[in-house]
PDB file of C-alpha atoms and ligand atoms in Angstrom:
ATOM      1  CA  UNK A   8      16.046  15.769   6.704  1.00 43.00           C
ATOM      2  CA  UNK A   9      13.256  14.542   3.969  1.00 56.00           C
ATOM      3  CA  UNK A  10      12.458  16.664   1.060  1.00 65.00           C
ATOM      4  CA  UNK A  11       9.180  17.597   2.614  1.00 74.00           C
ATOM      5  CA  UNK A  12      10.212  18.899   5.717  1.00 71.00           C
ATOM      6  CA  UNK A  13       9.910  22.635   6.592  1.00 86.00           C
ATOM      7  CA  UNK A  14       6.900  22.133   3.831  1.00 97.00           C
ATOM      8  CA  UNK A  15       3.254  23.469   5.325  1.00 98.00           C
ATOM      9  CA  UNK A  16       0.105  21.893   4.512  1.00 98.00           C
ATOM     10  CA  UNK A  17      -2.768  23.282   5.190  1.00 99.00           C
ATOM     11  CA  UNK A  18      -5.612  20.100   5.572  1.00 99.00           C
ATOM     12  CA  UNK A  19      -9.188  21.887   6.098  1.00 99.00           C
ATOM     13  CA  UNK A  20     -11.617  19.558   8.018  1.00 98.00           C
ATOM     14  CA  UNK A  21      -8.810  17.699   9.574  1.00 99.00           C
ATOM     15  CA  UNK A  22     -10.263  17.305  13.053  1.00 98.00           C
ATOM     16  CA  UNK A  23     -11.883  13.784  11.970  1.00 98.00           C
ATOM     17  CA  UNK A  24     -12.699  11.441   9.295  1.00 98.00           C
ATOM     18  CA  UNK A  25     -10.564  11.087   6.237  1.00 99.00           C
ATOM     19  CA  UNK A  26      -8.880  14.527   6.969  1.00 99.00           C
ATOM     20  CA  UNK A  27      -7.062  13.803  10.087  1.00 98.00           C
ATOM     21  CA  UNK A  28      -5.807  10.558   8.511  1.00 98.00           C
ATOM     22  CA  UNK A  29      -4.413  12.787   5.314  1.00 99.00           C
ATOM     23  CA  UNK A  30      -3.120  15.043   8.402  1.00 99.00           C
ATOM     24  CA  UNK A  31      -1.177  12.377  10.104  1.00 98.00           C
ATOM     25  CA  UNK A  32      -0.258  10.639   6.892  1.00 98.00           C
ATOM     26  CA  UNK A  33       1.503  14.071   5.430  1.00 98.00           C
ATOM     27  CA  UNK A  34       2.472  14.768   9.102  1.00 98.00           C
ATOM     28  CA  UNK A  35       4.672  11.350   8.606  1.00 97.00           C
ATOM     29  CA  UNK A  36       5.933  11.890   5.917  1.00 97.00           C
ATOM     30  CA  UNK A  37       7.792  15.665   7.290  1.00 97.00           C
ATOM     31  CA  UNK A  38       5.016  18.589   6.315  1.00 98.00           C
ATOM     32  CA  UNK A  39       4.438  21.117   8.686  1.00 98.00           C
ATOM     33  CA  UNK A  40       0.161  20.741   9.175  1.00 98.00           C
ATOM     34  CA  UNK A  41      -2.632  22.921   9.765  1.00 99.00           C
ATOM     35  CA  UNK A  42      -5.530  21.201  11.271  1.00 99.00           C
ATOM     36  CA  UNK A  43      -8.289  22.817  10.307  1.00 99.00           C
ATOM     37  CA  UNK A  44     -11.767  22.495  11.781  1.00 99.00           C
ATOM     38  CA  UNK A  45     -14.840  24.667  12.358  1.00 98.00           C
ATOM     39  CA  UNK A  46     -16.299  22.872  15.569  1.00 98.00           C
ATOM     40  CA  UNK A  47     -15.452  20.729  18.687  1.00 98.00           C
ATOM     41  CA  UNK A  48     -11.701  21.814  19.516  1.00 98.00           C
ATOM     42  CA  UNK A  49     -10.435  18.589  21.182  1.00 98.00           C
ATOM     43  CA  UNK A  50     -10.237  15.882  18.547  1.00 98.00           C
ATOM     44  CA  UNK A  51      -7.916  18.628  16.872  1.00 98.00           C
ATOM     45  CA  UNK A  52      -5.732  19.277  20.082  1.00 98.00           C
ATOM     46  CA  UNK A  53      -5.754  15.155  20.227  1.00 98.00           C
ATOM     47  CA  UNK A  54      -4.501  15.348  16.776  1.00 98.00           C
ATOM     48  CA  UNK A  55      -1.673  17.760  17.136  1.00 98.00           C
ATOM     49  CA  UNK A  56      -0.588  16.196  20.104  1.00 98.00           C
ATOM     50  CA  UNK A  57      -0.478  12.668  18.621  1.00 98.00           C
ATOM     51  CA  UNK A  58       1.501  14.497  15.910  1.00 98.00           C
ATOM     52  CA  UNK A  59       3.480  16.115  17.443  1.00 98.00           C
ATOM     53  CA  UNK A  60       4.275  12.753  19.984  1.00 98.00           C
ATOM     54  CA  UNK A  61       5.137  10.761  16.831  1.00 97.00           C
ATOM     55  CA  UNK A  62       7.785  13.545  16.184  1.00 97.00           C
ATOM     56  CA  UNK A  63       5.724  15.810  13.736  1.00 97.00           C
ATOM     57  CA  UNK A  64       4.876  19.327  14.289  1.00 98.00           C
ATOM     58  CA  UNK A  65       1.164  20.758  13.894  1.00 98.00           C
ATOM     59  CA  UNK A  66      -0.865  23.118  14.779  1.00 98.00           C
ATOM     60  CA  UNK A  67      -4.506  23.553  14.816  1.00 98.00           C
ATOM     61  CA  UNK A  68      -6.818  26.589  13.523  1.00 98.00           C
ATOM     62  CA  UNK A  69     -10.518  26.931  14.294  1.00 98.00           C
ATOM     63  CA  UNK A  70     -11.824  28.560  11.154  1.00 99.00           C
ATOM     64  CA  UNK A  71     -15.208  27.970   9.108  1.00 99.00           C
ATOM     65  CA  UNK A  72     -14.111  27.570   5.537  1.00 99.00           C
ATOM     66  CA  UNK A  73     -17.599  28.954   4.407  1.00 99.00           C
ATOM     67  CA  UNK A  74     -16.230  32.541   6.027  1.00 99.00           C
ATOM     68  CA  UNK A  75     -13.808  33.967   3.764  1.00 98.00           C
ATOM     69  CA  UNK A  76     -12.036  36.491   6.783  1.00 98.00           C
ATOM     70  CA  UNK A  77     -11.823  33.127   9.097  1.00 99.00           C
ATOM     71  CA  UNK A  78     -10.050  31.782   6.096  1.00 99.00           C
ATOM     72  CA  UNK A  79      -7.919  34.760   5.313  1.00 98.00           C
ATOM     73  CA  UNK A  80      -6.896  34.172   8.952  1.00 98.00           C
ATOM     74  CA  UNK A  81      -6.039  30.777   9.336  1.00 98.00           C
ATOM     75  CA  UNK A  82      -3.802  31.591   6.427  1.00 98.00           C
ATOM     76  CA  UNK A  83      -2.179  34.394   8.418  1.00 98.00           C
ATOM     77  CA  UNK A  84      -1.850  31.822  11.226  1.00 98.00           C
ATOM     78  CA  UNK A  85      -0.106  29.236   9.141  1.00 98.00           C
ATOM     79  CA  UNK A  86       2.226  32.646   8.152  1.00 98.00           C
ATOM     80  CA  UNK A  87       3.323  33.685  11.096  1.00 98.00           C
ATOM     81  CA  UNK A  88       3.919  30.219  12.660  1.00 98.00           C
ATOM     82  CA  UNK A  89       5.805  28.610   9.636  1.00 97.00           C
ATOM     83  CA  UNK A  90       6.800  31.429   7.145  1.00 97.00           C
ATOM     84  CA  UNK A  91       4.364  30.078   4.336  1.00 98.00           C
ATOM     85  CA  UNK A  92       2.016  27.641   2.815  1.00 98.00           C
ATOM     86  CA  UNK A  93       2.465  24.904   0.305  1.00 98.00           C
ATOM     87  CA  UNK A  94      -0.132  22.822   0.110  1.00 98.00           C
ATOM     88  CA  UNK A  95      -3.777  23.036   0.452  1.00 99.00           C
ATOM     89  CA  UNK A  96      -5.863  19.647   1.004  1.00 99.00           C
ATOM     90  CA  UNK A  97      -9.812  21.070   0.634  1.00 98.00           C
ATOM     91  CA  UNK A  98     -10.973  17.921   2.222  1.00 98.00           C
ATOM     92  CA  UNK A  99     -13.554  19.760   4.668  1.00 99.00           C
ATOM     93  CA  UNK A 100     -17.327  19.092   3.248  1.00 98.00           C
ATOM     94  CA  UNK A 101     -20.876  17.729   4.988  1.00 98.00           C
ATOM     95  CA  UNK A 102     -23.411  15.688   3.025  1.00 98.00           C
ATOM     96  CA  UNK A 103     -26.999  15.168   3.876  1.00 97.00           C
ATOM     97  CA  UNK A 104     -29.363  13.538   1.656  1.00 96.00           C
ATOM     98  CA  UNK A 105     -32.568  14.723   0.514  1.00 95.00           C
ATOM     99  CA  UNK A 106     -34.831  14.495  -2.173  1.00 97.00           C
ATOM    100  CA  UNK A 107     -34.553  17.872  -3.704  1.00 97.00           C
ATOM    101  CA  UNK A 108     -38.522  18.029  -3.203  1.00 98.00           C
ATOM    102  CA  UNK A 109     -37.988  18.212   0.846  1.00 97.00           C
ATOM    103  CA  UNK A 110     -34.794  20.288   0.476  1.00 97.00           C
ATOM    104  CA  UNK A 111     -34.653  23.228   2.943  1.00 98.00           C
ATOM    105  CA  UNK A 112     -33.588  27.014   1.463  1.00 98.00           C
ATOM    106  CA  UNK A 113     -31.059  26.501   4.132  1.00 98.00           C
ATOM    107  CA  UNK A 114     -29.873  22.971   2.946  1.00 98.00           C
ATOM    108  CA  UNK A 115     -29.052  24.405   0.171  1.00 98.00           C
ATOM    109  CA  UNK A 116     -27.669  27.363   1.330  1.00 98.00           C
ATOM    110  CA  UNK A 117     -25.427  25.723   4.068  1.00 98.00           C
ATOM    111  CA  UNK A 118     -23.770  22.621   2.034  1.00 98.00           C
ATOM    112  CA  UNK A 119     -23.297  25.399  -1.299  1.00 98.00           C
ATOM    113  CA  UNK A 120     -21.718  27.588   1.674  1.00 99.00           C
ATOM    114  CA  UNK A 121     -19.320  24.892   3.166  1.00 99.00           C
ATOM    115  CA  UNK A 122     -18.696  22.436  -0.061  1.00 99.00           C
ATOM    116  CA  UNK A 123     -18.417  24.995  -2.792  1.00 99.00           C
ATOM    117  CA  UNK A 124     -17.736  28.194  -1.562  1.00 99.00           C
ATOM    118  CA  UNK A 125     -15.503  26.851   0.987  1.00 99.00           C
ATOM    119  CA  UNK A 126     -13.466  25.194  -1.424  1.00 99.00           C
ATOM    120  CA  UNK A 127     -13.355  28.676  -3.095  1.00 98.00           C
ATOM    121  CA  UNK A 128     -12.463  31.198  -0.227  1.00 99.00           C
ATOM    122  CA  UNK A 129      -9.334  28.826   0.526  1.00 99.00           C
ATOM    123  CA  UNK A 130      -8.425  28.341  -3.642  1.00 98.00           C
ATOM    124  CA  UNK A 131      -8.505  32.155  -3.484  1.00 98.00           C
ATOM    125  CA  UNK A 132      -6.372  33.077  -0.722  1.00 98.00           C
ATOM    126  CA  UNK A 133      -4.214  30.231  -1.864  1.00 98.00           C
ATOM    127  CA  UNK A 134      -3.988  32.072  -5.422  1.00 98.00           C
ATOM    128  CA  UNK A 135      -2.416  34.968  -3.638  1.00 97.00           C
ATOM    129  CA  UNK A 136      -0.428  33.263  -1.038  1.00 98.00           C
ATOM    130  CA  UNK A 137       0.595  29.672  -2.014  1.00 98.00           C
ATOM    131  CA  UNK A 138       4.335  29.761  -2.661  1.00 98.00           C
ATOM    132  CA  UNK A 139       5.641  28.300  -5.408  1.00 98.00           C
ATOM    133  CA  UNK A 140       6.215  24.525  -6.716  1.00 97.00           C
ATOM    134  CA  UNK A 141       2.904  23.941  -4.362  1.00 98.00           C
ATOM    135  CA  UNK A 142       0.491  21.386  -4.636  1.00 98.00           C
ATOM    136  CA  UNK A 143      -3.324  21.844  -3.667  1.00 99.00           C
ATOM    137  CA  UNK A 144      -6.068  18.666  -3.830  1.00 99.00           C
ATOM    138  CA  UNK A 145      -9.728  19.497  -3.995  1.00 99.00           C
ATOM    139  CA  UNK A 146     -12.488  17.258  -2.698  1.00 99.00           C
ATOM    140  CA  UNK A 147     -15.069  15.781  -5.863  1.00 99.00           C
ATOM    141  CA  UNK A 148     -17.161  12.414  -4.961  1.00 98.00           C
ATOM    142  CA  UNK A 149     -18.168   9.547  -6.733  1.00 98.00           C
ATOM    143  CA  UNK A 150     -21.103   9.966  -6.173  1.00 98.00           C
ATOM    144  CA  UNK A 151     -21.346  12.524  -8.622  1.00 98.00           C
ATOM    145  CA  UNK A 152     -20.844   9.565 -11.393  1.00 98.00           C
ATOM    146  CA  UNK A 153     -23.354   7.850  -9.660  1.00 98.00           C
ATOM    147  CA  UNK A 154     -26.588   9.918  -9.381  1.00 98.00           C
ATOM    148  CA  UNK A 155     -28.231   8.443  -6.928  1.00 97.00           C
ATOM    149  CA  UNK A 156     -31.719   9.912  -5.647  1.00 98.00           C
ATOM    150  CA  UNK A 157     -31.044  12.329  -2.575  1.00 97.00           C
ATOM    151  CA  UNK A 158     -27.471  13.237  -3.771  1.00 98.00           C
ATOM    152  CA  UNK A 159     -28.548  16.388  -6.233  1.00 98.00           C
ATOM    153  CA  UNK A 160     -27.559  19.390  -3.776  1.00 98.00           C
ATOM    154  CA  UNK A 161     -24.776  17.606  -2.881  1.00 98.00           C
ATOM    155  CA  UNK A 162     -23.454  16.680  -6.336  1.00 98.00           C
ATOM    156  CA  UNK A 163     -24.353  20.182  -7.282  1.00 98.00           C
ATOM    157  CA  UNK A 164     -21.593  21.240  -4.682  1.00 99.00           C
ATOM    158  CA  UNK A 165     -18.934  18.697  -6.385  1.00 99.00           C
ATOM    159  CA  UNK A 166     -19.096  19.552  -9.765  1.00 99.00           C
ATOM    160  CA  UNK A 167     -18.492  23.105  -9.033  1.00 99.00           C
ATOM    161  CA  UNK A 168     -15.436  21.681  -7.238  1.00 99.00           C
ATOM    162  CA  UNK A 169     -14.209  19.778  -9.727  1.00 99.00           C
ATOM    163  CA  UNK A 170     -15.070  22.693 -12.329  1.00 98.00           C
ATOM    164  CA  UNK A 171     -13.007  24.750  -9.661  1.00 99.00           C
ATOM    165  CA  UNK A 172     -10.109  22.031 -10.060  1.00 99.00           C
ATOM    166  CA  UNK A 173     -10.300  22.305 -13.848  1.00 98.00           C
ATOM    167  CA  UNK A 174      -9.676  26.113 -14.096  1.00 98.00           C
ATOM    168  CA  UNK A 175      -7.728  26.899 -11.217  1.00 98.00           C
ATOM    169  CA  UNK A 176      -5.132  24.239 -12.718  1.00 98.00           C
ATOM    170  CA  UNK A 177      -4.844  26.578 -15.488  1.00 98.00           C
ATOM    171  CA  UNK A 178      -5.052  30.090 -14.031  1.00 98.00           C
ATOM    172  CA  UNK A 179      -1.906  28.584 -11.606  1.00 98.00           C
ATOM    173  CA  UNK A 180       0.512  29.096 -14.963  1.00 98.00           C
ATOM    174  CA  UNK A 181       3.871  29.408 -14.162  1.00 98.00           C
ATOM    175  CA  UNK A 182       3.942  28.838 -10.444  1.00 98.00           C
ATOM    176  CA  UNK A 183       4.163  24.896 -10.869  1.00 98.00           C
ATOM    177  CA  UNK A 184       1.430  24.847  -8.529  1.00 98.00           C
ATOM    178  CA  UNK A 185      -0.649  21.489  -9.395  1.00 98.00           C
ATOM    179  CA  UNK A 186      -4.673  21.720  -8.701  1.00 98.00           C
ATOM    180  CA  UNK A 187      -5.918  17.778  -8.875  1.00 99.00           C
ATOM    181  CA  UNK A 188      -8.865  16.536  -7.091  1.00 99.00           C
ATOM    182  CA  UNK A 189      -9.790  13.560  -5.732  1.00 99.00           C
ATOM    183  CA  UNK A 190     -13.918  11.960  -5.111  1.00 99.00           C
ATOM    184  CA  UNK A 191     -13.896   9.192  -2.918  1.00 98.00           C
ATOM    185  CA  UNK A 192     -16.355   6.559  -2.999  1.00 98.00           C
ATOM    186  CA  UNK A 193     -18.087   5.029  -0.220  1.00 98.00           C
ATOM    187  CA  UNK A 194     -15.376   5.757   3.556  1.00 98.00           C
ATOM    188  CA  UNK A 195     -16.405   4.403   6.679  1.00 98.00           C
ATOM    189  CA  UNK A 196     -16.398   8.495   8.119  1.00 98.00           C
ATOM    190  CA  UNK A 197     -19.071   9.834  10.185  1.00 97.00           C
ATOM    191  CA  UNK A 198     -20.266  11.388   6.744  1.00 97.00           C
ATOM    192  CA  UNK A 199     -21.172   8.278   5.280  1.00 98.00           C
ATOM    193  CA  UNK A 200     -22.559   6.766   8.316  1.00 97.00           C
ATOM    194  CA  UNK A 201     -25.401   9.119   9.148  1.00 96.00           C
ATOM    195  CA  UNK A 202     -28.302   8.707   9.127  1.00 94.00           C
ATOM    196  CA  UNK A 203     -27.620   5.163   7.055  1.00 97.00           C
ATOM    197  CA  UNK A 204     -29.562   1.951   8.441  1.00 97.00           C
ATOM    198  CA  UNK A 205     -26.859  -1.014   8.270  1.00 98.00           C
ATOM    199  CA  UNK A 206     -28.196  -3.012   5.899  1.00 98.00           C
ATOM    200  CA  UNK A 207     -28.156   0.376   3.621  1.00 97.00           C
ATOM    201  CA  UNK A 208     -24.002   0.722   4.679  1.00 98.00           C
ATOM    202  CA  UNK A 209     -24.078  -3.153   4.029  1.00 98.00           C
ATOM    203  CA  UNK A 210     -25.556  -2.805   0.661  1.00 98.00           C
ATOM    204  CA  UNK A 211     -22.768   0.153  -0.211  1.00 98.00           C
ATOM    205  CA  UNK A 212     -20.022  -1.850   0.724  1.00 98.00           C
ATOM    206  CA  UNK A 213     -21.317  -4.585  -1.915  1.00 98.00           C
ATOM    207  CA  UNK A 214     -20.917  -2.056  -4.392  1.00 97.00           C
ATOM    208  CA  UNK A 215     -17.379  -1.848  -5.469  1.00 98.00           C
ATOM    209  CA  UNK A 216     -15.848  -5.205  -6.953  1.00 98.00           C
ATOM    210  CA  UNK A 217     -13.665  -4.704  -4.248  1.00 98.00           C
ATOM    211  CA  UNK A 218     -16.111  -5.556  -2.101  1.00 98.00           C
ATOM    212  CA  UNK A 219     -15.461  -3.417   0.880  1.00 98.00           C
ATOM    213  CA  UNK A 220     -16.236   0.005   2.268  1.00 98.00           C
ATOM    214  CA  UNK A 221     -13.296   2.451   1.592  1.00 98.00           C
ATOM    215  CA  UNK A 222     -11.369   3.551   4.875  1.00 98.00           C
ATOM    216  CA  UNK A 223      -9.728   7.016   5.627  1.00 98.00           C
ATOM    217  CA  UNK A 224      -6.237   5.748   4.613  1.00 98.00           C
ATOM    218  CA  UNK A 225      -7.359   4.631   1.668  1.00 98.00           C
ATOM    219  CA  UNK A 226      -7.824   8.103   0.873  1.00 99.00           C
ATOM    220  CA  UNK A 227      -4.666   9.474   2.294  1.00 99.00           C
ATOM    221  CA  UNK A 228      -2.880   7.100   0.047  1.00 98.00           C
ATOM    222  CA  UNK A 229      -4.389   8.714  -2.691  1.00 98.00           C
ATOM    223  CA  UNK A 230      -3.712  12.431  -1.140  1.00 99.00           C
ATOM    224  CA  UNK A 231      -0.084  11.691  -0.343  1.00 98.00           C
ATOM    225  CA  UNK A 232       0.467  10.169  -3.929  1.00 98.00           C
ATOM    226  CA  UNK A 233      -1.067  13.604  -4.793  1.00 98.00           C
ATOM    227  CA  UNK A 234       0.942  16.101  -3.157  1.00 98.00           C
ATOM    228  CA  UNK A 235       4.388  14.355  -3.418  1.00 97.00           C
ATOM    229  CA  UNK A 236       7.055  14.181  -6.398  1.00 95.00           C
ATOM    230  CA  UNK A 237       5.927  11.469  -8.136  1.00 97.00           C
ATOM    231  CA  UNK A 238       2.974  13.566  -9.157  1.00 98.00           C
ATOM    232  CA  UNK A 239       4.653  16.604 -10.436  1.00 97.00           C
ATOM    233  CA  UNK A 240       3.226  16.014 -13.924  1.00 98.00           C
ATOM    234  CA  UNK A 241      -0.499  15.392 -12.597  1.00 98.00           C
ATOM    235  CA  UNK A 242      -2.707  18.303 -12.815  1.00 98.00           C
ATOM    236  CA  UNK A 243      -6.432  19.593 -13.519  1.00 98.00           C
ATOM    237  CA  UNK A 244      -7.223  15.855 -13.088  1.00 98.00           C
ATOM    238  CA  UNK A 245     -10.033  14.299 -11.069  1.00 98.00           C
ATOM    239  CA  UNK A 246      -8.917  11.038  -9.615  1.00 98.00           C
ATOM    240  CA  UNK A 247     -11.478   8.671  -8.009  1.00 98.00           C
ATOM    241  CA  UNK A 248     -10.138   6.365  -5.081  1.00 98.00           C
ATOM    242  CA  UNK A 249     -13.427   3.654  -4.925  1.00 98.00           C
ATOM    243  CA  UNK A 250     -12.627   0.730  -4.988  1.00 98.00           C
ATOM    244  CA  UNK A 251     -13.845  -0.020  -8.877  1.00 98.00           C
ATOM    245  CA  UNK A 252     -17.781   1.770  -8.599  1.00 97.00           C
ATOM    246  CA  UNK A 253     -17.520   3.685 -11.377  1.00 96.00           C
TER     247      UNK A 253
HETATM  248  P1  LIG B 306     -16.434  13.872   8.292  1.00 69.94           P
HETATM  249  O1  LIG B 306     -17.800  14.398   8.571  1.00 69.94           O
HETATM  250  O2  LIG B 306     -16.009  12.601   8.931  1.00 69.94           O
HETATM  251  O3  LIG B 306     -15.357  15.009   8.666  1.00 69.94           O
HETATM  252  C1  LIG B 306     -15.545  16.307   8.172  1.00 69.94           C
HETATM  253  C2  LIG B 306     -14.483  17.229   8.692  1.00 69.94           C
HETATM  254  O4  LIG B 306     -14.731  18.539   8.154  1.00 69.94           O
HETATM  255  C3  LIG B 306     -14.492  17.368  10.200  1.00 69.94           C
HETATM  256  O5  LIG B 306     -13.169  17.550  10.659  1.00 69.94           O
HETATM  257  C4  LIG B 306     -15.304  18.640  10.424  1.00 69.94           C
HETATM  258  O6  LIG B 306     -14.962  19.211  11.661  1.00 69.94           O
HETATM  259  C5  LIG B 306     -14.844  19.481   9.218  1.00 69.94           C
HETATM  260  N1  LIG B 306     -15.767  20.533   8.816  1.00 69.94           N
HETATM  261  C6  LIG B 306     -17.097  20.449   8.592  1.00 69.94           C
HETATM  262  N2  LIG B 306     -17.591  21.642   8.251  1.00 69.94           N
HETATM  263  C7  LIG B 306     -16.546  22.511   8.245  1.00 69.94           C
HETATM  264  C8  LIG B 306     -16.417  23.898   7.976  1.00 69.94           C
HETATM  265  N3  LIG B 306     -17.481  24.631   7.646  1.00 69.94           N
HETATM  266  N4  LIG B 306     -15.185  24.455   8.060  1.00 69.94           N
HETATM  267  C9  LIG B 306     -14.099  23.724   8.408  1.00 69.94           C
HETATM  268  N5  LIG B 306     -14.169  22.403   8.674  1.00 69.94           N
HETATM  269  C10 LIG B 306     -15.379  21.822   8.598  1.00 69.94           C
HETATM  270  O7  LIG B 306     -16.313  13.801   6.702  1.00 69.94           O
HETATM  271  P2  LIG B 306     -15.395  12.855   5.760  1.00 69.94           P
HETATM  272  O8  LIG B 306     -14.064  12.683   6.346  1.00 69.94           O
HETATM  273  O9  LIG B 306     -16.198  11.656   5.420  1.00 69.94           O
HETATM  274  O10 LIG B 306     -15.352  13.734   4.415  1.00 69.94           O
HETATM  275  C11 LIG B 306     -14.223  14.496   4.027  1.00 69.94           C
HETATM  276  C12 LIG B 306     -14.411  14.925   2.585  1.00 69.94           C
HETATM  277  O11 LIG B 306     -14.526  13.794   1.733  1.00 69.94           O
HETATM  278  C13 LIG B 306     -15.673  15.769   2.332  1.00 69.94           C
HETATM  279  O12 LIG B 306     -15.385  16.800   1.421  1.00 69.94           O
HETATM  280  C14 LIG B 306     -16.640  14.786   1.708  1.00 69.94           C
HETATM  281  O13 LIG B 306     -17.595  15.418   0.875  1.00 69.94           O
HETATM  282  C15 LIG B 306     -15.671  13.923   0.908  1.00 69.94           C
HETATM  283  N6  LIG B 306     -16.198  12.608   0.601  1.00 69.94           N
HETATM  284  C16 LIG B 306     -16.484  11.708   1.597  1.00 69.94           C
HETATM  285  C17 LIG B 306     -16.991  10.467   1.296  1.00 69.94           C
HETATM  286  C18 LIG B 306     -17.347   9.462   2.352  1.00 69.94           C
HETATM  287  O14 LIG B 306     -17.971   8.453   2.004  1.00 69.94           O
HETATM  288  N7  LIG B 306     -16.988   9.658   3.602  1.00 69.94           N
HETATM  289  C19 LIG B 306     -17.195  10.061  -0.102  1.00 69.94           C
HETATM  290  C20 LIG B 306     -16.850  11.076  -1.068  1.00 69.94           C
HETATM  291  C21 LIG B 306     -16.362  12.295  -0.721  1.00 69.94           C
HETATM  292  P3  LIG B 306     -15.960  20.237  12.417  1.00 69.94           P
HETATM  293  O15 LIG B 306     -17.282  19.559  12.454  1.00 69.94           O
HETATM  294  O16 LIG B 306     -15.342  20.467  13.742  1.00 69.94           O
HETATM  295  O17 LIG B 306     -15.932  21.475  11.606  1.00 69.94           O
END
């Protein structure tokens, strides 16, 4: 038995993208997942089965992180199946670009809803419910350090996450619960590649010295380094994972 099994995490937006690679990466290492998604139920079933095929045990739960009962429920869900929660990766978040001239009321409204107040309906039910010795990782972006035209409303919605991360680490006291976040540069995700021509993709893979686009393991690296032992003594920290931008 590893030291993580019988240990629940709770990955929000883990139906695709850099999610269901943290999902099958903690999965792998013995944590009990919740796939969390909002949309399209089979990529999550396909997920939980592959876990569960490779030995791992998962289960999936439909729930819009911008609705704070859906949230409140999934939590329930993650109670009653597994006894409790431990960790809570906030990786679920959309991104469209638009200069903040052409930017719709509900732009605004929906990626505030999703990015920033869904990282805060799960950070408060996890204040309540999280057990103890937990670990929860938020979701920043480079871009944010970058300030690139057509990013505002979406770096808006980081930097109240990281804010989030900043506090929350603090108001935790006593539970040895860590809060860290990590913002991602450039990862070849359906995120990044809408809506992009490819010489645009081809000019953001030039930008790191690393020369290359990140890739959803690259990022579960980063979350599993997070959320294991060897970070017990990281927290309130952002940590960017991009390949040398900024
Ligand atoms: P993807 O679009 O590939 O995947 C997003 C996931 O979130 C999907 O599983 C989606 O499933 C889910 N999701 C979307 N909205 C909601 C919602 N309201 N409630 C619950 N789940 C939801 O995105 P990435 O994997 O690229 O991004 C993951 C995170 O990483 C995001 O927070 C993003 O901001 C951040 N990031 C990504 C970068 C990149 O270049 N890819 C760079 C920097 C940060 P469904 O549609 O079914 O709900």
């Amino acid at each position: 038995m590893t030291q993580n099994e019988k240990r629940v995490a709770i990955v929000t937006g883990a139906s695709r993208g850099i999610g269901a690679a943290i999902a099958e990466r903690l999965a792998s290492e013995g944590f009990i997942i919740v796939i969390n998604y909002s949309g399209d139920t089979a990529p999550a079933e396909a997920l939980a089965k592959k876990i569960e095929a490779e030995g791992g045990k998962a289960l999936t739960a439909k729930a819009d992180v911008s609705d704070a009962n859906a949230v409140s429920r999934m939590f329930d869900a993650a109670e009653t199946a597994f006894g409790g929660v431990d960790i809570l990766v906030n990786n679920a978040g959309i991104l469209k670009t638009i200069p903040l001239a052409d930017t719709s009321d509900e732009e605004f409204d929906r990626h505030f809803a999703i990015n920033a107040k869904g990282t805060f309906n799960t950070l408060r039910e996890a204040a309540k419910r999280l057990r103890n010795d937990g670990r929860i990782v938020n979701f920043s972006s480079t871009t944010l350090a970058l300030n690139m035209p057509g990013y505002a409303i979406y770096n808006g919605t980081k930097a109240a996450v990281e804010a989030f991360t900043h506090v929350f680490a603090k108001e935790l006291r006593g539970r040895n619960i860590t809060v860290n976040a990590v913002a991602p540069g450039p990862v070849e995700t359906e995120l990044f590649l809408q809506g992009k021509s490819n010489e645009q993709v081809a000019q953001f893979a030039k930008m790191p010295p690393l020369e290359r686009l990140g890739q959803p393991d690259d990022i579960a690296n980063v979350v599993s380094f997070l959320v294991g032992s060897d970070a017990g003594w990281v927290n309130g920290q952002i940590l960017r994972a991009n390949g040398g931008i900024a």
